Amino acid sequence: MTLTIGVDIGGTKIAAGVVDEGGGVRASVRCPTPDSVPAVETAIIELVAQLREGHDVVAVGIGAAALVDRSRSRVSMAANIGWQDEPLGERIASRTGLPVVVENDANAAAWAEHRFGAGRGWDHLTLVVVGTGVGGGSVVEGSLLRGAHGAAGEIGHVQVVPDGRACGCGLAGCLEQYASGPALVRAARRQVETHPDLAAALLQAGDGTASGIQGSHVAAAAREGDPLATAAFEEVGDHLGRALALLSAVIDPGCFILGGGVAEAGDLLVEPTRRAYLRSLVARRHRVPAQIRSAELGNAAGLIGAADLARATFTGEDSS
């Protein structure tokens, strides 16, 4: 049994695990994400060392919210960490003595869902990660779609509203401004301000004010049938479904998988997304619509996918 280590670098924590050939996590460790580039590298080395104490591993895969070059070794840019043209793979390899593969975190998660999760059996799929932002990755003909320079999959920065809300990427009207966790909260707060006579449940869930409403409050209220919380999910799902229809027109996946914290609400997000997708699908009468389903691997998807990509690369298999 070939074991590899997967590392998932998030904005608040770094998670790492030993992953077997079946996608099972044999052991895991984590730590808070440091606030400097050298400290992040040191944290990765320490987590890998901890996991190697009880496991014979052959490679390391690293997933990060970053643009990663075609070689899967160098991080071109990671805004949340401050990496700019960073030779991350080379540095980790030199300090651990293990081969290292670096991949965008959403790509890694898409690969994990394809191999072991909701995308099993689908050679054409797109994962959309709906959380603080919106990320994504696609598998086409059984391989990751990485693009000419390794930068494919930035679904969250497809413009869905011309001259819309300013986005942190420097553009405006990006999908993640309308179909993310913050977008859900904004929609719920707007519903409360517009319909104060129906707002009691949502206000009570927070601190009694619209500004106190958080994403968990919206999800809980929607599960109880609250009309304003449900309307907020409808709004987010509408934007997301129309974006999926655009993606279908370009790459025609057989399956869309919704992951991330917002997508953990399940059908509260999936159903309005599916309705908007079907309404917006080009040549609907002549096209087989993609399935839309919830992800299965949760927060472990990134490290599982990174580890599996590292294993496949090390053994010479053409997995992506």
PDB file of C-alpha atoms in Angstrom:
ATOM      1  CA  MET A   1       0.000   0.000   0.000  1.00  0.00           C
ATOM      2  CA  THR A   2       1.534   3.278  -1.155  1.00  0.00           C
ATOM      3  CA  LEU A   3       1.046   6.107   1.345  1.00  0.00           C
ATOM      4  CA  THR A   4       1.419   9.789   0.619  1.00  0.00           C
ATOM      5  CA  ILE A   5       0.889  12.992   2.585  1.00  0.00           C
ATOM      6  CA  GLY A   6      -1.598  15.622   1.550  1.00  0.00           C
ATOM      7  CA  VAL A   7      -1.367  19.200   2.844  1.00  0.00           C
ATOM      8  CA  ASP A   8      -4.228  21.681   2.541  1.00  0.00           C
ATOM      9  CA  ILE A   9      -3.235  25.296   3.204  1.00  0.00           C
ATOM     10  CA  GLY A  10      -6.222  27.375   4.250  1.00  0.00           C
ATOM     11  CA  GLY A  11      -6.595  30.955   5.351  1.00  0.00           C
ATOM     12  CA  THR A  12      -6.908  30.029   9.033  1.00  0.00           C
ATOM     13  CA  LYS A  13      -5.409  26.534   9.298  1.00  0.00           C
ATOM     14  CA  ILE A  14      -3.082  24.087   7.603  1.00  0.00           C
ATOM     15  CA  ALA A  15      -4.342  20.498   7.606  1.00  0.00           C
ATOM     16  CA  ALA A  16      -2.223  17.503   6.647  1.00  0.00           C
ATOM     17  CA  GLY A  17      -2.919  13.798   6.480  1.00  0.00           C
ATOM     18  CA  VAL A  18      -1.525  10.428   5.468  1.00  0.00           C
ATOM     19  CA  VAL A  19      -3.688   9.109   2.639  1.00  0.00           C
ATOM     20  CA  ASP A  20      -3.817   5.570   1.269  1.00  0.00           C
ATOM     21  CA  GLU A  21      -4.554   4.422  -2.288  1.00  0.00           C
ATOM     22  CA  GLY A  22      -8.279   4.237  -1.587  1.00  0.00           C
ATOM     23  CA  GLY A  23      -8.481   7.845  -0.451  1.00  0.00           C
ATOM     24  CA  GLY A  24      -8.637   6.902   3.225  1.00  0.00           C
ATOM     25  CA  VAL A  25      -7.018   9.272   5.718  1.00  0.00           C
ATOM     26  CA  ARG A  26      -4.857   7.142   8.018  1.00  0.00           C
ATOM     27  CA  ALA A  27      -3.717   9.998  10.264  1.00  0.00           C
ATOM     28  CA  SER A  28      -4.100  13.763  10.336  1.00  0.00           C
ATOM     29  CA  VAL A  29      -2.629  16.826  12.023  1.00  0.00           C
ATOM     30  CA  ARG A  30      -3.238  20.542  11.750  1.00  0.00           C
ATOM     31  CA  CYS A  31      -2.035  23.911  12.939  1.00  0.00           C
ATOM     32  CA  PRO A  32      -3.071  27.572  12.585  1.00  0.00           C
ATOM     33  CA  THR A  33      -1.877  29.220   9.383  1.00  0.00           C
ATOM     34  CA  PRO A  34       1.083  31.496  10.248  1.00  0.00           C
ATOM     35  CA  ASP A  35       1.131  35.086   9.069  1.00  0.00           C
ATOM     36  CA  SER A  36       4.421  35.050   7.167  1.00  0.00           C
ATOM     37  CA  VAL A  37       5.717  33.172   4.141  1.00  0.00           C
ATOM     38  CA  PRO A  38       8.738  31.576   5.894  1.00  0.00           C
ATOM     39  CA  ALA A  39       6.566  30.513   8.833  1.00  0.00           C
ATOM     40  CA  VAL A  40       4.072  28.794   6.526  1.00  0.00           C
ATOM     41  CA  GLU A  41       6.888  26.801   4.953  1.00  0.00           C
ATOM     42  CA  THR A  42       8.226  25.810   8.365  1.00  0.00           C
ATOM     43  CA  ALA A  43       4.740  24.775   9.506  1.00  0.00           C
ATOM     44  CA  ILE A  44       4.374  22.485   6.477  1.00  0.00           C
ATOM     45  CA  ILE A  45       7.748  20.872   7.213  1.00  0.00           C
ATOM     46  CA  GLU A  46       6.768  20.280  10.850  1.00  0.00           C
ATOM     47  CA  LEU A  47       3.417  18.720   9.961  1.00  0.00           C
ATOM     48  CA  VAL A  48       5.038  16.424   7.420  1.00  0.00           C
ATOM     49  CA  ALA A  49       7.646  15.381  10.000  1.00  0.00           C
ATOM     50  CA  GLN A  50       4.933  14.525  12.530  1.00  0.00           C
ATOM     51  CA  LEU A  51       3.103  12.322  10.053  1.00  0.00           C
ATOM     52  CA  ARG A  52       6.270  10.539   8.915  1.00  0.00           C
ATOM     53  CA  GLU A  53       7.016   9.352  12.443  1.00  0.00           C
ATOM     54  CA  GLY A  54       4.540   6.494  12.178  1.00  0.00           C
ATOM     55  CA  HIS A  55       4.106   6.087   8.423  1.00  0.00           C
ATOM     56  CA  ASP A  56       6.319   5.185   5.488  1.00  0.00           C
ATOM     57  CA  VAL A  57       5.335   7.797   2.913  1.00  0.00           C
ATOM     58  CA  VAL A  58       6.703   8.275  -0.597  1.00  0.00           C
ATOM     59  CA  ALA A  59       5.590  11.770  -1.644  1.00  0.00           C
ATOM     60  CA  VAL A  60       3.866  14.964  -0.540  1.00  0.00           C
ATOM     61  CA  GLY A  61       1.037  16.805  -2.267  1.00  0.00           C
ATOM     62  CA  ILE A  62       0.245  20.410  -1.346  1.00  0.00           C
ATOM     63  CA  GLY A  63      -3.015  22.172  -2.121  1.00  0.00           C
ATOM     64  CA  ALA A  64      -3.167  25.951  -1.788  1.00  0.00           C
ATOM     65  CA  ALA A  65      -5.541  28.749  -2.735  1.00  0.00           C
ATOM     66  CA  ALA A  66      -3.108  29.960  -5.346  1.00  0.00           C
ATOM     67  CA  LEU A  67      -2.198  30.133  -8.993  1.00  0.00           C
ATOM     68  CA  VAL A  68       0.242  27.273  -9.560  1.00  0.00           C
ATOM     69  CA  ASP A  69       2.429  27.033 -12.627  1.00  0.00           C
ATOM     70  CA  ARG A  70       2.306  24.239 -15.143  1.00  0.00           C
ATOM     71  CA  SER A  71       5.199  22.403 -13.505  1.00  0.00           C
ATOM     72  CA  ARG A  72       3.189  21.968 -10.269  1.00  0.00           C
ATOM     73  CA  SER A  73       6.154  23.204  -8.311  1.00  0.00           C
ATOM     74  CA  ARG A  74       6.035  26.997  -8.225  1.00  0.00           C
ATOM     75  CA  VAL A  75       3.271  29.183  -6.785  1.00  0.00           C
ATOM     76  CA  SER A  76       2.756  32.096  -9.144  1.00  0.00           C
ATOM     77  CA  MET A  77       0.555  34.023  -6.722  1.00  0.00           C
ATOM     78  CA  ALA A  78      -1.330  33.419  -3.480  1.00  0.00           C
ATOM     79  CA  ALA A  79      -2.900  36.623  -2.255  1.00  0.00           C
ATOM     80  CA  ASN A  80      -3.908  35.358   1.186  1.00  0.00           C
ATOM     81  CA  ILE A  81      -0.397  34.203   2.062  1.00  0.00           C
ATOM     82  CA  GLY A  82       1.753  36.657   0.156  1.00  0.00           C
ATOM     83  CA  TRP A  83       3.474  34.205  -2.154  1.00  0.00           C
ATOM     84  CA  GLN A  84       4.758  35.691  -5.394  1.00  0.00           C
ATOM     85  CA  ASP A  85       6.618  33.396  -7.786  1.00  0.00           C
ATOM     86  CA  GLU A  86       7.426  31.117  -4.857  1.00  0.00           C
ATOM     87  CA  PRO A  87       9.346  27.837  -5.521  1.00  0.00           C
ATOM     88  CA  LEU A  88       7.315  26.065  -2.837  1.00  0.00           C
ATOM     89  CA  GLY A  89       7.625  22.553  -4.204  1.00  0.00           C
ATOM     90  CA  GLU A  90      11.390  22.758  -4.550  1.00  0.00           C
ATOM     91  CA  ARG A  91      11.847  24.111  -1.029  1.00  0.00           C
ATOM     92  CA  ILE A  92       9.641  21.523   0.645  1.00  0.00           C
ATOM     93  CA  ALA A  93      11.279  18.741  -1.373  1.00  0.00           C
ATOM     94  CA  SER A  94      14.767  19.869  -0.404  1.00  0.00           C
ATOM     95  CA  ARG A  95      13.883  19.982   3.295  1.00  0.00           C
ATOM     96  CA  THR A  96      11.975  16.687   3.449  1.00  0.00           C
ATOM     97  CA  GLY A  97      13.833  14.593   0.888  1.00  0.00           C
ATOM     98  CA  LEU A  98      10.492  13.642  -0.658  1.00  0.00           C
ATOM     99  CA  PRO A  99       9.082  14.442  -4.108  1.00  0.00           C
ATOM    100  CA  VAL A 100       6.464  17.190  -3.901  1.00  0.00           C
ATOM    101  CA  VAL A 101       3.524  18.154  -6.086  1.00  0.00           C
ATOM    102  CA  VAL A 102       1.814  21.543  -5.635  1.00  0.00           C
ATOM    103  CA  GLU A 103      -1.716  22.112  -6.907  1.00  0.00           C
ATOM    104  CA  ASN A 104      -4.476  24.673  -6.592  1.00  0.00           C
ATOM    105  CA  ASP A 105      -6.653  23.608  -3.653  1.00  0.00           C
ATOM    106  CA  ALA A 106      -9.929  23.548  -5.606  1.00  0.00           C
ATOM    107  CA  ASN A 107      -8.305  21.474  -8.344  1.00  0.00           C
ATOM    108  CA  ALA A 108      -7.086  19.059  -5.695  1.00  0.00           C
ATOM    109  CA  ALA A 109     -10.568  18.840  -4.183  1.00  0.00           C
ATOM    110  CA  ALA A 110     -12.113  18.271  -7.622  1.00  0.00           C
ATOM    111  CA  TRP A 111      -9.677  15.427  -8.192  1.00  0.00           C
ATOM    112  CA  ALA A 112     -10.576  13.879  -4.833  1.00  0.00           C
ATOM    113  CA  GLU A 113     -14.309  14.012  -5.563  1.00  0.00           C
ATOM    114  CA  HIS A 114     -13.641  12.474  -8.992  1.00  0.00           C
ATOM    115  CA  ARG A 115     -11.585   9.635  -7.562  1.00  0.00           C
ATOM    116  CA  PHE A 116     -13.297   8.916  -4.261  1.00  0.00           C
ATOM    117  CA  GLY A 117     -16.368  11.116  -3.752  1.00  0.00           C
ATOM    118  CA  ALA A 118     -19.505  12.382  -5.459  1.00  0.00           C
ATOM    119  CA  GLY A 119     -17.824  12.336  -8.876  1.00  0.00           C
ATOM    120  CA  ARG A 120     -16.910   8.653  -8.940  1.00  0.00           C
ATOM    121  CA  GLY A 121     -17.665   7.264 -12.380  1.00  0.00           C
ATOM    122  CA  TRP A 122     -17.730  10.691 -14.059  1.00  0.00           C
ATOM    123  CA  ASP A 123     -14.895  11.529 -16.451  1.00  0.00           C
ATOM    124  CA  HIS A 124     -16.330  15.014 -17.093  1.00  0.00           C
ATOM    125  CA  LEU A 125     -17.185  16.993 -13.960  1.00  0.00           C
ATOM    126  CA  THR A 126     -16.820  20.397 -12.372  1.00  0.00           C
ATOM    127  CA  LEU A 127     -16.519  21.036  -8.654  1.00  0.00           C
ATOM    128  CA  VAL A 128     -17.669  24.450  -7.437  1.00  0.00           C
ATOM    129  CA  VAL A 129     -16.496  25.334  -3.932  1.00  0.00           C
ATOM    130  CA  VAL A 130     -18.888  27.832  -2.348  1.00  0.00           C
ATOM    131  CA  GLY A 131     -17.433  29.299   0.824  1.00  0.00           C
ATOM    132  CA  THR A 132     -15.861  32.620   1.774  1.00  0.00           C
ATOM    133  CA  GLY A 133     -15.175  32.909  -1.943  1.00  0.00           C
ATOM    134  CA  VAL A 134     -16.000  30.708  -4.918  1.00  0.00           C
ATOM    135  CA  GLY A 135     -13.431  28.346  -6.356  1.00  0.00           C
ATOM    136  CA  GLY A 136     -13.580  25.436  -8.713  1.00  0.00           C
ATOM    137  CA  GLY A 137     -11.873  22.728 -10.652  1.00  0.00           C
ATOM    138  CA  SER A 138     -12.819  20.531 -13.592  1.00  0.00           C
ATOM    139  CA  VAL A 139     -12.008  17.028 -14.731  1.00  0.00           C
ATOM    140  CA  VAL A 140     -12.218  16.552 -18.498  1.00  0.00           C
ATOM    141  CA  GLU A 141     -11.823  13.113 -20.069  1.00  0.00           C
ATOM    142  CA  GLY A 142     -10.549  11.831 -16.745  1.00  0.00           C
ATOM    143  CA  SER A 143      -7.804  14.457 -16.347  1.00  0.00           C
ATOM    144  CA  LEU A 144      -7.652  17.734 -14.481  1.00  0.00           C
ATOM    145  CA  LEU A 145      -8.290  20.764 -16.650  1.00  0.00           C
ATOM    146  CA  ARG A 146      -5.300  22.968 -15.824  1.00  0.00           C
ATOM    147  CA  GLY A 147      -5.005  25.185 -18.893  1.00  0.00           C
ATOM    148  CA  ALA A 148      -1.951  26.274 -20.843  1.00  0.00           C
ATOM    149  CA  HIS A 149      -0.309  27.841 -17.784  1.00  0.00           C
ATOM    150  CA  GLY A 150      -1.881  25.890 -14.901  1.00  0.00           C
ATOM    151  CA  ALA A 151      -4.352  28.665 -14.099  1.00  0.00           C
ATOM    152  CA  ALA A 152      -7.688  27.200 -15.243  1.00  0.00           C
ATOM    153  CA  GLY A 153     -10.627  26.841 -12.878  1.00  0.00           C
ATOM    154  CA  GLU A 154     -11.038  30.361 -11.475  1.00  0.00           C
ATOM    155  CA  ILE A 155     -14.828  30.036 -11.587  1.00  0.00           C
ATOM    156  CA  GLY A 156     -15.379  32.596  -8.851  1.00  0.00           C
ATOM    157  CA  HIS A 157     -14.004  35.329 -11.069  1.00  0.00           C
ATOM    158  CA  VAL A 158     -16.282  34.806 -14.036  1.00  0.00           C
ATOM    159  CA  GLN A 159     -18.144  38.091 -14.447  1.00  0.00           C
ATOM    160  CA  VAL A 160     -21.872  37.519 -13.919  1.00  0.00           C
ATOM    161  CA  VAL A 161     -23.021  41.116 -13.316  1.00  0.00           C
ATOM    162  CA  PRO A 162     -21.500  43.752 -15.632  1.00  0.00           C
ATOM    163  CA  ASP A 163     -20.258  46.721 -13.599  1.00  0.00           C
ATOM    164  CA  GLY A 164     -21.377  44.909 -10.446  1.00  0.00           C
ATOM    165  CA  ARG A 165     -19.866  44.747  -6.976  1.00  0.00           C
ATOM    166  CA  ALA A 166     -16.136  45.346  -6.705  1.00  0.00           C
ATOM    167  CA  CYS A 167     -14.167  42.154  -6.170  1.00  0.00           C
ATOM    168  CA  GLY A 168     -10.905  41.619  -4.319  1.00  0.00           C
ATOM    169  CA  CYS A 169      -9.341  40.403  -7.562  1.00  0.00           C
ATOM    170  CA  GLY A 170      -9.532  43.952  -8.938  1.00  0.00           C
ATOM    171  CA  LEU A 171     -12.480  43.351 -11.256  1.00  0.00           C
ATOM    172  CA  ALA A 172     -16.199  43.878 -10.656  1.00  0.00           C
ATOM    173  CA  GLY A 173     -19.291  41.692 -10.888  1.00  0.00           C
ATOM    174  CA  CYS A 174     -17.465  38.409 -10.199  1.00  0.00           C
ATOM    175  CA  LEU A 175     -19.507  35.339  -9.268  1.00  0.00           C
ATOM    176  CA  GLU A 176     -18.078  35.148  -5.760  1.00  0.00           C
ATOM    177  CA  GLN A 177     -19.569  38.549  -4.981  1.00  0.00           C
ATOM    178  CA  TYR A 178     -23.029  37.048  -5.593  1.00  0.00           C
ATOM    179  CA  ALA A 179     -22.805  33.336  -4.754  1.00  0.00           C
ATOM    180  CA  SER A 180     -20.515  32.982  -1.719  1.00  0.00           C
ATOM    181  CA  GLY A 181     -20.925  32.897   2.056  1.00  0.00           C
ATOM    182  CA  PRO A 182     -20.656  36.698   2.383  1.00  0.00           C
ATOM    183  CA  ALA A 183     -23.116  37.063  -0.501  1.00  0.00           C
ATOM    184  CA  LEU A 184     -25.610  34.833   1.325  1.00  0.00           C
ATOM    185  CA  VAL A 185     -25.311  36.976   4.451  1.00  0.00           C
ATOM    186  CA  ARG A 186     -25.744  40.178   2.458  1.00  0.00           C
ATOM    187  CA  ALA A 187     -28.849  38.768   0.799  1.00  0.00           C
ATOM    188  CA  ALA A 188     -30.357  37.767   4.152  1.00  0.00           C
ATOM    189  CA  ARG A 189     -29.650  41.148   5.729  1.00  0.00           C
ATOM    190  CA  ARG A 190     -31.217  42.868   2.742  1.00  0.00           C
ATOM    191  CA  GLN A 191     -34.300  40.663   3.085  1.00  0.00           C
ATOM    192  CA  VAL A 192     -34.598  41.650   6.755  1.00  0.00           C
ATOM    193  CA  GLU A 193     -34.379  45.343   5.938  1.00  0.00           C
ATOM    194  CA  THR A 194     -36.917  45.003   3.116  1.00  0.00           C
ATOM    195  CA  HIS A 195     -39.393  42.815   5.025  1.00  0.00           C
ATOM    196  CA  PRO A 196     -39.100  43.773   8.721  1.00  0.00           C
ATOM    197  CA  ASP A 197     -42.526  42.263   9.453  1.00  0.00           C
ATOM    198  CA  LEU A 198     -41.127  38.792   8.592  1.00  0.00           C
ATOM    199  CA  ALA A 199     -37.707  39.221  10.163  1.00  0.00           C
ATOM    200  CA  ALA A 200     -38.249  38.067  13.750  1.00  0.00           C
ATOM    201  CA  ALA A 201     -36.680  34.624  13.406  1.00  0.00           C
ATOM    202  CA  LEU A 202     -33.527  35.801  11.635  1.00  0.00           C
ATOM    203  CA  LEU A 203     -33.055  38.738  13.991  1.00  0.00           C
ATOM    204  CA  GLN A 204     -33.456  36.501  17.012  1.00  0.00           C
ATOM    205  CA  ALA A 205     -30.841  34.100  15.645  1.00  0.00           C
ATOM    206  CA  GLY A 206     -28.301  36.935  15.660  1.00  0.00           C
ATOM    207  CA  ASP A 207     -28.034  39.802  18.096  1.00  0.00           C
ATOM    208  CA  GLY A 208     -31.346  41.406  17.220  1.00  0.00           C
ATOM    209  CA  THR A 209     -29.920  43.516  14.392  1.00  0.00           C
ATOM    210  CA  ALA A 210     -29.499  42.850  10.690  1.00  0.00           C
ATOM    211  CA  SER A 211     -25.739  43.319  11.017  1.00  0.00           C
ATOM    212  CA  GLY A 212     -25.631  40.499  13.574  1.00  0.00           C
ATOM    213  CA  ILE A 213     -26.911  37.889  11.124  1.00  0.00           C
ATOM    214  CA  GLN A 214     -24.268  35.325  10.105  1.00  0.00           C
ATOM    215  CA  GLY A 215     -24.216  32.509   7.584  1.00  0.00           C
ATOM    216  CA  SER A 216     -24.962  29.804  10.149  1.00  0.00           C
ATOM    217  CA  HIS A 217     -28.048  31.736  11.243  1.00  0.00           C
ATOM    218  CA  VAL A 218     -29.318  31.901   7.670  1.00  0.00           C
ATOM    219  CA  ALA A 219     -28.833  28.168   7.111  1.00  0.00           C
ATOM    220  CA  ALA A 220     -30.511  27.230  10.398  1.00  0.00           C
ATOM    221  CA  ALA A 221     -33.478  29.524   9.751  1.00  0.00           C
ATOM    222  CA  ALA A 222     -33.878  28.227   6.193  1.00  0.00           C
ATOM    223  CA  ARG A 223     -33.990  24.652   7.467  1.00  0.00           C
ATOM    224  CA  GLU A 224     -36.904  25.722   9.654  1.00  0.00           C
ATOM    225  CA  GLY A 225     -38.674  27.172   6.631  1.00  0.00           C
ATOM    226  CA  ASP A 226     -38.037  30.846   7.336  1.00  0.00           C
ATOM    227  CA  PRO A 227     -39.121  32.736   4.193  1.00  0.00           C
ATOM    228  CA  LEU A 228     -36.405  35.400   4.308  1.00  0.00           C
ATOM    229  CA  ALA A 229     -33.584  32.902   4.818  1.00  0.00           C
ATOM    230  CA  THR A 230     -35.029  30.736   2.057  1.00  0.00           C
ATOM    231  CA  ALA A 231     -35.172  33.778  -0.237  1.00  0.00           C
ATOM    232  CA  ALA A 232     -31.487  34.461   0.458  1.00  0.00           C
ATOM    233  CA  PHE A 233     -30.579  30.932  -0.657  1.00  0.00           C
ATOM    234  CA  GLU A 234     -32.790  31.393  -3.718  1.00  0.00           C
ATOM    235  CA  GLU A 235     -30.869  34.527  -4.652  1.00  0.00           C
ATOM    236  CA  VAL A 236     -27.486  32.873  -4.269  1.00  0.00           C
ATOM    237  CA  GLY A 237     -28.684  29.758  -6.105  1.00  0.00           C
ATOM    238  CA  ASP A 238     -30.009  31.862  -8.958  1.00  0.00           C
ATOM    239  CA  HIS A 239     -26.613  33.449  -9.580  1.00  0.00           C
ATOM    240  CA  LEU A 240     -24.819  30.152  -9.174  1.00  0.00           C
ATOM    241  CA  GLY A 241     -27.157  28.239 -11.479  1.00  0.00           C
ATOM    242  CA  ARG A 242     -26.808  30.803 -14.254  1.00  0.00           C
ATOM    243  CA  ALA A 243     -23.020  30.597 -13.929  1.00  0.00           C
ATOM    244  CA  LEU A 244     -23.163  26.793 -14.199  1.00  0.00           C
ATOM    245  CA  ALA A 245     -25.195  27.141 -17.388  1.00  0.00           C
ATOM    246  CA  LEU A 246     -22.424  29.314 -18.839  1.00  0.00           C
ATOM    247  CA  LEU A 247     -19.862  26.674 -17.886  1.00  0.00           C
ATOM    248  CA  SER A 248     -21.987  23.969 -19.493  1.00  0.00           C
ATOM    249  CA  ALA A 249     -21.962  25.907 -22.735  1.00  0.00           C
ATOM    250  CA  VAL A 250     -18.148  25.917 -22.662  1.00  0.00           C
ATOM    251  CA  ILE A 251     -17.020  22.547 -21.251  1.00  0.00           C
ATOM    252  CA  ASP A 252     -20.229  20.441 -21.043  1.00  0.00           C
ATOM    253  CA  PRO A 253     -19.576  18.495 -17.813  1.00  0.00           C
ATOM    254  CA  GLY A 254     -21.782  15.544 -17.009  1.00  0.00           C
ATOM    255  CA  CYS A 255     -21.903  16.488 -13.342  1.00  0.00           C
ATOM    256  CA  PHE A 256     -21.552  19.595 -11.201  1.00  0.00           C
ATOM    257  CA  ILE A 257     -20.547  19.028  -7.583  1.00  0.00           C
ATOM    258  CA  LEU A 258     -21.196  21.742  -5.028  1.00  0.00           C
ATOM    259  CA  GLY A 259     -18.753  21.844  -2.111  1.00  0.00           C
ATOM    260  CA  GLY A 260     -17.614  24.310   0.537  1.00  0.00           C
ATOM    261  CA  GLY A 261     -19.227  25.673   3.676  1.00  0.00           C
ATOM    262  CA  VAL A 262     -22.313  27.189   2.018  1.00  0.00           C
ATOM    263  CA  ALA A 263     -22.944  24.011   0.034  1.00  0.00           C
ATOM    264  CA  GLU A 264     -23.146  22.060   3.300  1.00  0.00           C
ATOM    265  CA  ALA A 265     -26.720  23.387   3.409  1.00  0.00           C
ATOM    266  CA  GLY A 266     -27.502  20.689   0.835  1.00  0.00           C
ATOM    267  CA  ASP A 267     -30.794  21.041  -1.012  1.00  0.00           C
ATOM    268  CA  LEU A 268     -31.269  24.565   0.332  1.00  0.00           C
ATOM    269  CA  LEU A 269     -28.605  25.552  -2.196  1.00  0.00           C
ATOM    270  CA  VAL A 270     -28.738  22.669  -4.676  1.00  0.00           C
ATOM    271  CA  GLU A 271     -32.425  23.020  -5.575  1.00  0.00           C
ATOM    272  CA  PRO A 272     -32.495  26.762  -6.454  1.00  0.00           C
ATOM    273  CA  THR A 273     -29.185  26.290  -8.252  1.00  0.00           C
ATOM    274  CA  ARG A 274     -30.632  23.450 -10.307  1.00  0.00           C
ATOM    275  CA  ARG A 275     -33.743  25.454 -11.222  1.00  0.00           C
ATOM    276  CA  ALA A 276     -31.709  28.461 -12.354  1.00  0.00           C
ATOM    277  CA  TYR A 277     -29.319  26.209 -14.256  1.00  0.00           C
ATOM    278  CA  LEU A 278     -32.133  24.558 -16.205  1.00  0.00           C
ATOM    279  CA  ARG A 279     -33.764  27.909 -16.975  1.00  0.00           C
ATOM    280  CA  SER A 280     -30.486  29.282 -18.325  1.00  0.00           C
ATOM    281  CA  LEU A 281     -29.111  26.250 -20.152  1.00  0.00           C
ATOM    282  CA  VAL A 282     -28.302  26.911 -23.803  1.00  0.00           C
ATOM    283  CA  ALA A 283     -30.259  24.688 -26.234  1.00  0.00           C
ATOM    284  CA  ARG A 284     -31.947  22.982 -23.312  1.00  0.00           C
ATOM    285  CA  ARG A 285     -34.247  20.875 -25.490  1.00  0.00           C
ATOM    286  CA  HIS A 286     -31.309  19.422 -27.361  1.00  0.00           C
ATOM    287  CA  ARG A 287     -28.752  19.129 -24.561  1.00  0.00           C
ATOM    288  CA  VAL A 288     -28.469  16.593 -21.768  1.00  0.00           C
ATOM    289  CA  PRO A 289     -28.355  18.664 -18.575  1.00  0.00           C
ATOM    290  CA  ALA A 290     -25.605  17.984 -16.071  1.00  0.00           C
ATOM    291  CA  GLN A 291     -26.445  16.454 -12.743  1.00  0.00           C
ATOM    292  CA  ILE A 292     -25.984  18.777  -9.768  1.00  0.00           C
ATOM    293  CA  ARG A 293     -25.107  17.111  -6.485  1.00  0.00           C
ATOM    294  CA  SER A 294     -23.469  17.831  -3.148  1.00  0.00           C
ATOM    295  CA  ALA A 295     -19.827  16.985  -2.468  1.00  0.00           C
ATOM    296  CA  GLU A 296     -19.113  13.985  -0.261  1.00  0.00           C
ATOM    297  CA  LEU A 297     -15.601  14.439   1.119  1.00  0.00           C
ATOM    298  CA  GLY A 298     -16.095  17.689   3.035  1.00  0.00           C
ATOM    299  CA  ASN A 299     -13.081  19.551   4.389  1.00  0.00           C
ATOM    300  CA  ALA A 300     -10.774  16.592   3.733  1.00  0.00           C
ATOM    301  CA  ALA A 301     -11.166  16.783  -0.058  1.00  0.00           C
ATOM    302  CA  GLY A 302      -8.223  19.122  -0.609  1.00  0.00           C
ATOM    303  CA  LEU A 303      -5.658  17.079   1.263  1.00  0.00           C
ATOM    304  CA  ILE A 304      -6.989  13.786  -0.139  1.00  0.00           C
ATOM    305  CA  GLY A 305      -6.765  15.081  -3.690  1.00  0.00           C
ATOM    306  CA  ALA A 306      -3.306  16.573  -3.198  1.00  0.00           C
ATOM    307  CA  ALA A 307      -2.047  13.319  -1.714  1.00  0.00           C
ATOM    308  CA  ASP A 308      -3.519  11.250  -4.539  1.00  0.00           C
ATOM    309  CA  LEU A 309      -1.989  13.506  -7.186  1.00  0.00           C
ATOM    310  CA  ALA A 310       1.384  13.152  -5.463  1.00  0.00           C
ATOM    311  CA  ARG A 311       1.017   9.367  -5.319  1.00  0.00           C
ATOM    312  CA  ALA A 312       0.079   9.147  -8.995  1.00  0.00           C
ATOM    313  CA  THR A 313       2.987  11.392 -10.013  1.00  0.00           C
ATOM    314  CA  PHE A 314       5.473   9.426  -7.931  1.00  0.00           C
ATOM    315  CA  THR A 315       4.353   6.060  -9.330  1.00  0.00           C
ATOM    316  CA  GLY A 316       4.363   7.364 -12.885  1.00  0.00           C
ATOM    317  CA  GLU A 317       0.618   6.996 -13.422  1.00  0.00           C
ATOM    318  CA  ASP A 318      -1.074   9.502 -15.743  1.00  0.00           C
ATOM    319  CA  SER A 319      -3.829  10.566 -13.347  1.00  0.00           C
ATOM    320  CA  SER A 320      -4.306  14.178 -14.339  1.00  0.00           C
TER     321      SER A 320
END
